[in-house]
Amino acid sequence: MSKLSSNAIHDPQAFDERLRNVPQAPGVYLWKDANGKILYVGKSKSLRERMRSYFGAPRGLSGKTRRLVAQIADFDYILTTTELEALVLEMNLIKQHRPKYNVLLKDDKSYPYIKITLQETWPRIFTTRKVLDDGARYFGPFASAGSVRATLKLLNKLFHFRPPFDCSDVKFERHRKAGKPCMYYDIRRCLGPCVPGLTSVEEYRKAISDACLFLEGKSEQILRELRHKMQQAADTLEFERAAYLRDQIAALEKVLERQRVLKTGATDQDVIAFAREDGSAVVQVFFVRGGKLIGAEPFTLEGTDDTDSRELITQFLTQFYDSAASIPSDIVLAEHPEEAEIIERWLEQKGGHRVSITVPRRGEKKQLLDLAARNAAQKLDELRLKWLNTSQRAIGALTELQQLLDLPGLPHRIECYDISNTQGTHTVGAMVVFVGGAPRKSDYRRFKIKTVAGANDVAALQEVLRRRFRRAQQAQGELVAIAHAGDAHQPPPDLADASDPAALADPRAEGQEVDERWAELPDLIIVDGGKPQANAAQAVLDELGFGHLPVVGAAKGPNRDRFDLQLPGAPAPIVLPRSSTALHLVQQIDEEAHRFAISYHRNLRGKATFASPLAEIPGIGPKRKQALLKRFGSLDAMRQASVEELAAVPGMTHRAAEELKRLL
């Protein structure tokens, strides 16, 4: 019998029997805790042997693995035909479940890419976070949006395509209709495709093609063509064009001089090195194309405590290249990953060409690898300093808040509420959550006010708080009868108007799903406003049995140059001095709540004012409405358009256009 030292296993004998029956075959295994949550996903060419190894002598396990084993209560496994299938399945399961004990590429779903819309007549180049099979070309991923913006700015300076941040289709069509280009044409940052006659489709698409070649590292080809065109322009006495091309060549040569890193061969390779310390790890990737360094991106890893270096490299390679837009023929590493041959076969399948993993010991590649390692170490130091400073500032601010408000402990979880409306219409509420001084956006919530008419922020705030803490009661299974059930001015609970007292006591009795996250209570509640808001919030908390939770109002000073904290029932507010660390934290929380509330309010208001008139017109469905808004941009533009222009919109008919024109 295995040494099942895990405290979470309910029946060790039955668990061990299941382990004995696991096949000696390739596949993927999933360790789970007592609640069925996946703790770790792994793969092996021999599942039984690998899974039983977790329950051997504890001294042979790393600290991270011992912590994992202590939480294991159950497992699943999936058989595969080959080790390569197991690798792909493991990768997909890690991406889907993001288990706590796996090495994870931080925020891998949100990395930005450069997108080139080759399928369009006048292609655009811009940033995106989704890679679609839509005929466009993608480059990336990049570690941050800042690096993408810098790359796009450089590309636009060199090749003069449509400005990546300021040329929407609506603006493009507006200038085409006016027959006049925008300022980017005047400052030589755009060829002016919006105005017929300024450039041809062939010339513009050549600029886009050159941008692609530049991102591929094939800049020498671009230079040869530009020099040839400059000579032709000079020979035909087109000196202004020749000077324009000369400046473009000089700018490109200046960039290439900074990029050139390899003296031998026009090779395509990714050079990957990592640095790690105290459970943190940063991977630095150098993108070398055609012997030139075209990009360098640092990526942060999570869950690297006590992880073997070879496993760390393996997990990074599979997660990074699963979403990479392209794979080079050569990947340079400091050491071989686990099952290097399987990784190579998988990369070859994804890239459609031969891929080799090399570990240089000397020469130019080793020097480049050492440079990448130094960059990774530098980035790790920067991140650790940033994390340390952020943590210290947060603890200082929370400690000051605790002292100012006489709280029993540090306010680890803070919830802040704000109300937004326009003259009493489209009133909404917002709840933002800060944990440890940092925003936890997954816990943000927004509320559409249902029972308050007109501009009454205090009543709207009370509705939001009642709904939030009714949900807390539901999640805790402690929902009690409503004391104000006969009061028409109070909102109903957030159940589906349950009339059965049993359903009110336990919403699960009606088969309703309850979000358990509502059960997590704040250590401090901040409401935007002064004494009226603070007193109203306290009244709701007392009413629902949460009066023990601290609540405070955050009000800007008379000249909006400070923040005052107003305790319920207190005669005067607490004025936070400018040097206060608590001031900066409260200001950050309050502004985030305001931003979240007003963005939701604007969204509702925009839908009501922009879409409703179209929705009420017979014959204008969602597709026609979307096409009309895309073509004209606003209702005013539609009013000014002729029936023929309206009928020319895809999906419209002449009859529908006439009816739309009549009603607008």
XYZ file of C-alpha atoms in Angstrom:
664
model
C 0.000 0.000 0.000
C 1.269 3.513 -0.837
C 2.194 5.875 1.989
C -0.963 7.954 1.841
C -0.012 10.716 4.253
C -2.549 13.150 2.817
C -5.021 14.304 5.467
C -7.655 14.983 2.805
C -8.121 11.349 1.664
C -11.370 10.050 3.154
C -10.756 6.332 2.547
C -7.008 5.609 2.080
C -7.554 1.927 1.349
C -10.055 2.577 -1.450
C -7.855 5.390 -2.770
C -4.829 3.064 -2.907
C -6.881 0.401 -4.687
C -7.849 2.923 -7.348
C -4.188 3.891 -7.772
C -3.245 0.236 -8.296
C -5.800 -0.022 -11.092
C -4.464 2.976 -13.035
C -3.069 1.617 -16.361
C 0.621 1.655 -17.257
C -0.092 3.795 -20.316
C 0.460 7.361 -21.518
C -2.065 9.949 -20.444
C -2.917 12.909 -18.229
C -3.740 12.856 -14.511
C -5.630 15.428 -12.432
C -5.217 15.706 -8.661
C -8.278 17.155 -6.884
C -9.054 18.460 -3.405
C -12.000 17.519 -1.173
C -14.295 19.938 -3.041
C -13.431 18.487 -6.441
C -11.294 21.469 -7.450
C -8.347 20.590 -9.701
C -5.061 21.175 -7.891
C -2.582 19.953 -10.491
C -2.540 18.587 -14.031
C 0.328 16.381 -15.159
C 1.215 13.947 -17.919
C 3.245 10.758 -18.104
C 4.068 7.936 -20.485
C 3.324 5.597 -17.560
C 0.416 6.948 -15.513
C 0.390 4.396 -12.667
C 4.096 4.714 -11.945
C 4.031 8.501 -12.061
C 0.915 8.907 -9.892
C 2.072 6.448 -7.208
C 5.409 8.303 -6.970
C 3.603 11.177 -5.230
C 2.919 8.930 -2.232
C 6.451 7.641 -1.670
C 8.874 8.803 1.004
C 8.144 12.488 1.805
C 11.866 13.288 1.958
C 12.098 12.558 -1.747
C 9.494 15.208 -2.581
C 9.916 18.965 -2.931
C 8.166 21.299 -0.514
C 5.669 22.304 -3.203
C 4.825 18.659 -3.953
C 4.386 17.879 -0.241
C 1.919 20.770 0.043
C 0.077 19.432 -2.999
C -0.086 15.877 -1.624
C -1.463 17.164 1.690
C -4.527 18.514 -0.164
C -5.158 15.584 -2.543
C -8.502 13.881 -1.897
C -9.391 12.496 -5.328
C -8.060 12.100 -8.851
C -9.033 11.535 -12.461
C -6.986 10.377 -15.406
C -7.414 10.403 -19.179
C -5.651 7.850 -21.369
C -4.048 8.927 -24.644
C -2.600 6.983 -27.549
C 0.782 8.742 -27.627
C 2.958 10.948 -25.452
C 2.391 13.810 -27.911
C -1.380 13.564 -27.384
C -0.771 13.619 -23.634
C 1.324 16.791 -23.982
C -1.394 18.584 -25.970
C -4.161 17.443 -23.591
C -2.168 18.513 -20.523
C -1.560 21.903 -22.073
C -5.254 22.424 -22.859
C -6.378 21.350 -19.369
C -3.873 23.698 -17.702
C -5.079 26.562 -19.877
C -8.726 25.757 -19.058
C -8.453 25.201 -15.295
C -5.259 27.119 -14.328
C -4.556 24.803 -11.364
C -2.932 26.201 -8.263
C 0.152 23.967 -8.295
C 1.005 24.146 -12.011
C 3.524 26.602 -13.422
C 1.404 29.231 -15.186
C 2.220 31.909 -17.700
C 0.752 34.952 -15.965
C -2.382 36.344 -17.646
C -1.667 34.354 -20.802
C -5.188 35.013 -22.115
C -4.666 38.761 -22.267
C -1.357 39.131 -24.109
C -1.559 41.580 -27.015
C -0.762 40.832 -30.657
C -0.211 42.918 -33.770
C -2.982 42.293 -36.300
C -2.694 43.097 -40.031
C -6.043 42.904 -41.840
C -4.768 41.604 -45.184
C -8.316 40.575 -46.144
C -9.390 44.243 -46.426
C -8.911 46.505 -49.467
C -7.082 49.094 -47.364
C -5.515 46.967 -44.587
C -5.070 48.276 -41.069
C -2.356 47.427 -38.546
C -3.402 47.589 -34.911
C -3.267 45.768 -31.593
C -5.642 43.001 -30.540
C -5.901 40.403 -27.786
C -7.673 37.741 -29.839
C -6.221 35.604 -32.620
C -8.963 34.606 -35.061
C -9.025 32.585 -38.254
C -10.254 35.557 -40.286
C -7.671 35.946 -43.043
C -5.646 38.514 -41.105
C -2.003 38.085 -40.153
C -0.865 38.138 -36.530
C 2.482 38.772 -34.827
C 3.131 38.118 -31.141
C 2.349 37.631 -28.341
C 3.951 40.651 -26.705
C 4.420 41.004 -22.955
C 2.623 44.347 -22.669
C 0.460 46.779 -24.584
C 3.240 49.364 -24.225
C 5.672 47.307 -26.280
C 3.018 46.830 -28.984
C 2.335 50.579 -29.123
C 6.056 51.289 -29.490
C 6.332 48.760 -32.325
C 3.260 50.143 -34.120
C 4.567 53.690 -33.780
C 7.868 52.648 -35.352
C 6.147 50.723 -38.160
C 3.876 53.687 -38.960
C 6.879 56.013 -39.059
C 8.675 53.721 -41.508
C 5.831 52.604 -43.802
C 3.064 55.233 -43.511
C -0.021 53.006 -43.373
C -3.308 54.050 -41.778
C -2.547 55.396 -38.253
C -2.980 52.413 -35.908
C -4.624 54.353 -33.065
C -6.608 57.030 -34.900
C -8.163 55.729 -38.129
C -11.413 53.885 -37.501
C -13.577 52.816 -40.420
C -16.057 55.592 -39.546
C -13.318 58.258 -39.704
C -11.917 56.699 -42.896
C -15.322 56.913 -44.615
C -15.894 60.457 -43.359
C -12.659 61.711 -44.945
C -13.351 59.729 -48.118
C -16.749 61.461 -48.394
C -15.209 64.882 -47.696
C -12.387 64.288 -50.203
C -9.767 65.601 -47.792
C -7.181 63.590 -45.803
C -6.448 64.100 -42.112
C -3.289 65.636 -40.672
C -1.405 62.317 -40.728
C -1.105 62.682 -44.505
C 0.378 66.175 -44.115
C 3.007 65.021 -41.616
C 3.900 61.982 -43.752
C 2.538 59.375 -41.383
C -0.089 58.066 -43.829
C -0.291 57.575 -47.599
C -3.864 58.912 -47.596
C -5.843 55.910 -48.863
C -9.062 57.564 -47.650
C -8.974 60.067 -50.534
C -9.076 58.666 -54.085
C -6.054 59.630 -56.150
C -3.552 60.174 -53.320
C -2.289 56.587 -53.447
C -3.105 53.406 -55.326
C -4.184 50.088 -53.882
C -0.921 48.564 -55.142
C 1.263 51.232 -53.510
C -0.605 51.021 -50.212
C -0.543 47.213 -50.068
C 3.196 47.349 -50.837
C 3.648 49.435 -47.674
C 1.671 46.831 -45.715
C 3.786 44.045 -47.270
C 6.966 45.872 -46.236
C 5.667 46.154 -42.669
C 5.135 42.371 -42.643
C 8.660 41.798 -43.990
C 10.057 44.083 -41.290
C 8.295 42.097 -38.564
C 9.703 38.916 -40.142
C 13.234 40.352 -40.026
C 13.552 40.602 -43.832
C 14.462 44.275 -43.888
C 17.384 43.927 -46.311
C 14.906 43.121 -49.074
C 12.953 46.288 -48.249
C 16.147 48.379 -48.403
C 17.113 47.010 -51.817
C 13.693 47.894 -53.243
C 13.704 51.377 -51.678
C 17.172 52.154 -53.058
C 16.043 51.003 -56.502
C 12.938 53.228 -56.343
C 15.014 56.208 -55.153
C 17.390 55.817 -58.097
C 14.453 55.590 -60.517
C 12.915 58.758 -59.057
C 16.209 60.595 -59.363
C 16.676 59.439 -62.978
C 13.210 60.762 -63.909
C 13.916 64.068 -62.112
C 11.312 63.364 -59.372
C 13.595 64.883 -56.765
C 10.929 65.389 -54.096
C 9.988 61.713 -54.205
C 13.657 60.717 -54.251
C 14.272 62.810 -51.130
C 11.229 61.220 -49.462
C 12.592 57.725 -50.207
C 16.066 58.753 -49.056
C 14.686 59.787 -45.654
C 12.751 56.508 -45.408
C 15.925 54.525 -46.192
C 17.909 56.456 -43.553
C 15.266 55.824 -40.885
C 15.151 52.113 -41.723
C 18.959 51.768 -41.733
C 19.105 53.427 -38.315
C 16.654 50.877 -36.925
C 18.471 47.949 -38.553
C 21.795 49.030 -37.085
C 20.304 48.713 -33.600
C 18.739 45.356 -34.432
C 21.751 43.522 -35.873
C 23.033 41.006 -33.303
C 24.293 37.974 -35.267
C 27.267 38.232 -37.574
C 26.764 34.894 -39.301
C 23.712 33.755 -41.203
C 20.228 35.169 -41.611
C 18.794 32.852 -38.968
C 15.341 32.863 -37.348
C 15.422 31.905 -33.693
C 13.921 32.588 -30.283
C 16.471 32.850 -27.479
C 14.878 32.005 -24.127
C 16.427 32.405 -20.673
C 14.923 32.757 -17.215
C 15.776 34.084 -13.781
C 14.151 32.954 -10.541
C 14.334 33.826 -6.875
C 12.105 33.281 -3.819
C 9.326 31.590 -5.771
C 9.228 34.229 -8.527
C 10.421 33.683 -12.098
C 10.790 35.836 -15.205
C 11.410 34.464 -18.692
C 13.148 36.688 -21.251
C 12.548 35.958 -24.939
C 14.715 37.477 -27.692
C 13.052 37.313 -31.105
C 15.796 37.069 -33.738
C 14.673 37.127 -37.360
C 17.096 37.134 -40.281
C 19.991 37.561 -37.862
C 18.457 40.719 -36.390
C 16.911 41.251 -32.981
C 13.406 42.496 -33.776
C 11.969 42.241 -30.267
C 12.652 41.336 -26.637
C 9.815 40.501 -24.261
C 9.837 39.507 -20.551
C 7.101 37.143 -19.290
C 6.212 36.458 -15.650
C 5.505 32.939 -14.365
C 3.352 31.928 -11.400
C 3.553 28.819 -9.211
C 7.284 28.255 -9.676
C 8.112 27.438 -6.024
C 10.405 24.393 -5.790
C 9.747 23.596 -9.459
C 12.511 21.819 -11.334
C 14.132 24.009 -14.012
C 13.415 21.495 -16.775
C 9.719 21.377 -15.861
C 9.615 25.165 -15.713
C 11.043 25.398 -19.245
C 8.633 22.730 -20.509
C 5.589 24.501 -19.086
C 6.673 27.845 -20.524
C 7.318 26.421 -23.997
C 3.947 24.674 -24.231
C 1.911 27.602 -22.893
C 3.781 30.309 -24.821
C 3.919 28.608 -28.220
C 0.341 27.381 -27.975
C -0.754 30.996 -28.542
C 2.258 32.293 -30.499
C 1.476 33.651 -33.959
C 4.650 32.103 -35.444
C 7.313 29.570 -34.469
C 10.952 29.949 -35.616
C 13.064 27.067 -36.871
C 15.507 27.307 -33.949
C 14.765 27.709 -30.223
C 17.798 28.393 -28.037
C 17.587 27.391 -24.345
C 19.912 27.250 -21.357
C 19.075 23.569 -20.779
C 16.939 20.889 -22.366
C 13.268 20.689 -21.317
C 11.613 17.485 -20.184
C 10.878 15.210 -23.143
C 12.590 17.548 -25.611
C 11.838 15.301 -28.597
C 8.095 15.370 -27.868
C 8.200 19.169 -27.539
C 10.011 19.429 -30.895
C 7.439 17.208 -32.622
C 4.597 19.307 -31.221
C 6.284 22.553 -32.326
C 6.833 21.115 -35.809
C 3.144 20.261 -36.074
C 2.123 23.778 -35.018
C 4.716 25.593 -37.119
C 4.448 23.424 -40.230
C 8.230 23.168 -40.532
C 11.197 21.563 -38.823
C 12.001 22.988 -35.376
C 15.153 22.246 -33.375
C 15.817 22.964 -29.708
C 19.486 23.786 -29.084
C 21.469 24.309 -25.879
C 24.704 26.138 -26.827
C 27.801 25.846 -24.641
C 29.989 28.393 -26.435
C 29.990 30.843 -29.313
C 27.650 33.605 -30.435
C 24.418 31.861 -29.435
C 25.742 31.292 -25.903
C 26.618 34.987 -25.641
C 23.117 35.925 -26.748
C 21.635 33.456 -24.248
C 23.729 34.983 -21.439
C 22.495 38.437 -22.461
C 18.896 37.211 -22.275
C 19.581 35.740 -18.811
C 20.979 39.079 -17.591
C 17.894 40.859 -18.926
C 15.633 38.350 -17.150
C 17.507 38.880 -13.868
C 17.229 42.660 -14.251
C 13.504 42.436 -14.940
C 13.001 40.150 -11.929
C 14.790 42.680 -9.704
C 12.556 45.460 -11.033
C 9.394 43.431 -10.446
C 10.443 42.358 -6.948
C 11.202 45.973 -6.019
C 7.849 47.054 -7.427
C 6.000 44.273 -5.560
C 7.859 45.117 -2.359
C 7.144 48.841 -2.604
C 3.493 48.211 -3.473
C 3.086 45.787 -0.576
C 4.763 48.133 1.896
C 2.642 51.094 0.790
C -0.547 49.022 1.015
C 0.241 47.772 4.525
C 1.060 51.322 5.636
C -2.196 52.703 4.225
C -4.302 49.884 5.692
C -2.628 50.304 9.094
C -3.353 54.027 9.048
C -6.997 53.374 8.140
C -7.260 50.877 10.983
C -5.972 53.465 13.459
C -8.063 56.353 12.123
C -11.310 54.364 12.166
C -10.486 52.335 15.297
C -11.006 49.029 13.461
C -10.443 45.689 15.223
C -7.934 44.581 12.553
C -6.422 45.505 9.213
C -9.183 46.106 6.611
C -7.926 43.393 4.262
C -11.072 43.389 2.110
C -12.614 46.785 1.348
C -15.841 47.245 -0.615
C -16.716 50.646 -2.051
C -20.120 51.692 -3.441
C -21.012 54.546 -5.775
C -24.187 55.703 -7.574
C -24.360 57.285 -11.031
C -27.271 58.850 -12.965
C -28.167 61.729 -15.243
C -30.949 63.867 -13.753
C -32.458 60.774 -12.172
C -32.456 58.618 -15.314
C -30.607 55.330 -15.920
C -29.536 55.175 -12.270
C -26.955 52.489 -11.537
C -24.844 51.384 -8.613
C -21.353 49.940 -8.563
C -19.415 47.836 -6.081
C -15.626 47.588 -6.345
C -13.473 45.383 -4.156
C -9.904 45.934 -2.983
C -8.061 43.083 -1.274
C -4.761 43.825 0.436
C -4.823 47.325 -1.045
C -5.135 46.082 -4.664
C -8.255 45.858 -6.861
C -9.858 42.425 -7.297
C -11.813 43.002 -10.494
C -13.320 39.524 -10.529
C -15.392 40.593 -7.493
C -16.645 43.872 -8.982
C -20.425 44.034 -9.342
C -22.851 46.499 -10.927
C -26.527 47.110 -10.143
C -29.324 48.591 -12.234
C -31.557 50.501 -9.803
C -35.083 49.052 -9.900
C -37.168 50.750 -7.193
C -35.952 54.360 -6.887
C -37.435 57.038 -9.142
C -35.635 60.302 -9.782
C -32.310 61.598 -8.518
C -32.168 60.070 -5.041
C -28.629 58.800 -4.523
C -29.226 57.918 -0.868
C -32.218 55.667 -1.614
C -30.392 54.126 -4.579
C -27.413 53.370 -2.333
C -29.703 51.679 0.170
C -31.196 49.499 -2.571
C -27.719 48.422 -3.697
C -26.636 47.571 -0.155
C -29.855 45.639 0.550
C -29.389 43.577 -2.604
C -25.721 42.932 -1.871
C -26.207 41.810 1.738
C -29.403 39.869 0.972
C -27.196 37.873 -1.363
C -24.703 37.434 1.470
C -27.529 36.005 3.593
C -28.528 33.676 0.753
C -24.947 32.474 0.258
C -24.566 31.875 3.997
C -27.923 30.065 4.171
C -29.165 32.536 6.774
C -31.841 34.451 4.864
C -34.481 35.689 7.282
C -37.968 37.061 6.721
C -38.021 40.658 5.528
C -38.948 43.042 8.301
C -40.222 45.631 5.839
C -42.184 43.235 3.608
C -45.217 45.504 3.661
C -43.277 48.659 2.801
C -43.830 49.482 -0.856
C -40.858 51.845 -0.844
C -38.348 49.115 -0.028
C -36.980 46.833 -2.777
C -37.724 43.109 -2.682
C -34.967 40.614 -1.931
C -32.845 39.459 -4.806
C -34.702 36.188 -5.045
C -37.318 35.704 -7.752
C -40.079 37.279 -5.594
C -40.265 34.084 -3.550
C -43.579 34.032 -1.664
C -42.901 30.774 0.164
C -41.228 31.471 3.541
C -39.286 28.229 3.150
C -37.812 29.484 -0.078
C -36.801 32.711 1.657
C -35.101 30.755 4.385
C -33.199 28.560 1.933
C -33.085 29.564 -1.743
C -31.579 26.187 -2.585
C -34.968 24.685 -1.738
C -36.293 26.140 -4.985
C -33.302 24.867 -6.955
C -31.862 28.368 -7.334
C -28.119 28.649 -7.747
C -26.399 30.780 -5.117
C -23.059 32.446 -5.831
C -20.937 31.566 -2.807
C -18.663 34.576 -3.405
C -21.349 36.851 -1.961
C -20.719 35.171 1.410
C -17.294 36.821 1.710
C -17.880 39.894 3.873
C -15.822 43.097 3.833
C -13.647 44.325 6.676
C -14.579 47.889 5.730
C -17.374 49.418 3.630
C -16.773 52.775 1.926
C -19.687 54.671 0.393
C -19.190 57.653 -1.874
C -20.677 60.625 -0.050
C -20.885 62.289 3.319
C -23.100 62.063 6.393
C -26.415 61.196 4.616
C -24.847 58.297 2.715
C -22.926 56.970 5.742
C -26.016 57.067 7.991
C -28.212 55.462 5.314
C -25.693 52.666 4.781
C -25.497 52.000 8.527
C -29.299 51.796 8.710
C -29.400 49.095 6.021
C -26.626 47.090 7.675
C -28.402 47.247 11.038
C -31.650 46.209 9.395
C -30.121 43.092 7.788
C -28.040 42.006 10.769
C -24.680 43.239 9.473
C -24.414 46.243 11.764
C -21.060 44.996 13.075
C -19.391 45.726 9.727
C -17.529 49.072 9.750
C -18.864 51.648 7.284
C -17.538 55.079 6.389
C -18.441 57.774 3.882
C -15.753 59.227 1.620
C -16.488 62.844 0.727
C -14.348 65.281 -1.192
C -13.569 68.481 0.670
C -15.309 71.822 0.042
C -12.871 72.678 -2.755
C -12.581 69.046 -3.883
C -8.939 69.168 -2.799
C -9.083 66.523 -0.070
C -10.963 63.450 1.173
C -12.926 63.452 4.435
C -14.012 60.224 6.136
C -17.477 60.455 7.670
C -18.419 57.866 10.293
C -22.164 57.216 10.808
C -23.538 59.447 13.556
C -20.252 61.325 14.024
C -20.639 65.111 14.387
C -17.601 65.947 12.238
C -15.610 64.149 9.545
C -12.031 62.881 9.793
C -9.889 65.071 7.519
C -7.084 63.128 5.858
C -3.891 65.199 5.495
C -2.192 65.393 2.097
C 0.778 63.367 3.373
C -1.461 60.502 4.506
C -0.909 57.111 2.849
C -4.523 56.289 3.712
C -5.601 59.317 1.636
C -4.048 57.906 -1.535
C -5.617 54.485 -0.979
C -9.096 55.891 -0.248
C -8.819 58.199 -3.256
C -7.801 55.291 -5.506
C -10.708 53.139 -4.256
C -13.275 55.940 -4.520
C -12.161 56.930 -8.049
C -12.245 53.306 -9.181
C -15.822 52.959 -7.898
C -16.777 56.177 -9.681
C -15.143 55.000 -12.925
C -16.889 51.628 -12.765
C -20.276 53.193 -12.001
C -20.120 55.900 -14.641
C -18.935 53.503 -17.352
C -21.987 51.290 -16.716
C -24.269 54.342 -16.622
C -22.886 55.648 -19.929
C -23.316 52.229 -21.457
C -27.011 52.124 -20.503
C -27.576 55.736 -21.504
C -25.827 55.191 -24.837
C -27.935 52.148 -25.617
C -31.107 54.016 -24.770
C -30.349 57.163 -26.792
C -28.478 55.560 -29.652
C -30.248 52.295 -30.288
C -33.829 52.691 -29.109
C -35.103 54.905 -31.949
C -33.815 52.417 -34.513
C -35.220 49.467 -32.596
C -38.695 50.993 -32.713
C -38.676 51.377 -36.517
C -40.436 48.502 -38.346
C -38.118 46.507 -40.582
C -34.900 47.565 -38.788
C -33.594 44.489 -36.995
C -30.292 44.004 -35.135
C -28.223 43.316 -38.270
C -29.564 46.293 -40.208
C -29.167 48.512 -37.135
C -25.533 47.455 -36.739
C -24.821 48.022 -40.435
C -26.424 51.480 -40.362
C -24.490 52.558 -37.273
C -21.246 51.266 -38.754
C -21.857 53.157 -42.007
C -23.130 56.495 -40.633
C -21.960 56.546 -37.016
C -24.902 58.527 -35.603
C -28.620 59.205 -35.993
C -27.885 62.772 -37.161
C -25.798 61.416 -40.022
C -28.657 59.097 -40.983
C -31.111 62.004 -40.978
C -28.864 63.906 -43.381
C -28.367 60.929 -45.708
C -30.500 60.426 -48.805
C -32.820 57.460 -49.306
C -30.382 56.090 -51.892
C -27.471 56.280 -49.435
C -29.540 54.506 -46.769
C -30.631 51.822 -49.251
C -26.988 51.226 -50.243
C -26.152 49.940 -46.757
C -25.714 46.125 -46.797
C -28.949 44.392 -45.822
C -31.160 47.452 -46.443
C -33.895 47.701 -49.080
C -35.282 50.788 -50.784
C -38.607 50.385 -48.973
C -36.897 50.060 -45.567
C -34.766 53.108 -46.381
C -37.848 55.173 -47.238
C -39.564 54.165 -43.983
C -36.409 54.921 -41.981
C -36.037 58.334 -43.622
C -39.707 59.168 -42.948
C -39.528 58.248 -39.259
C -36.179 59.941 -38.630
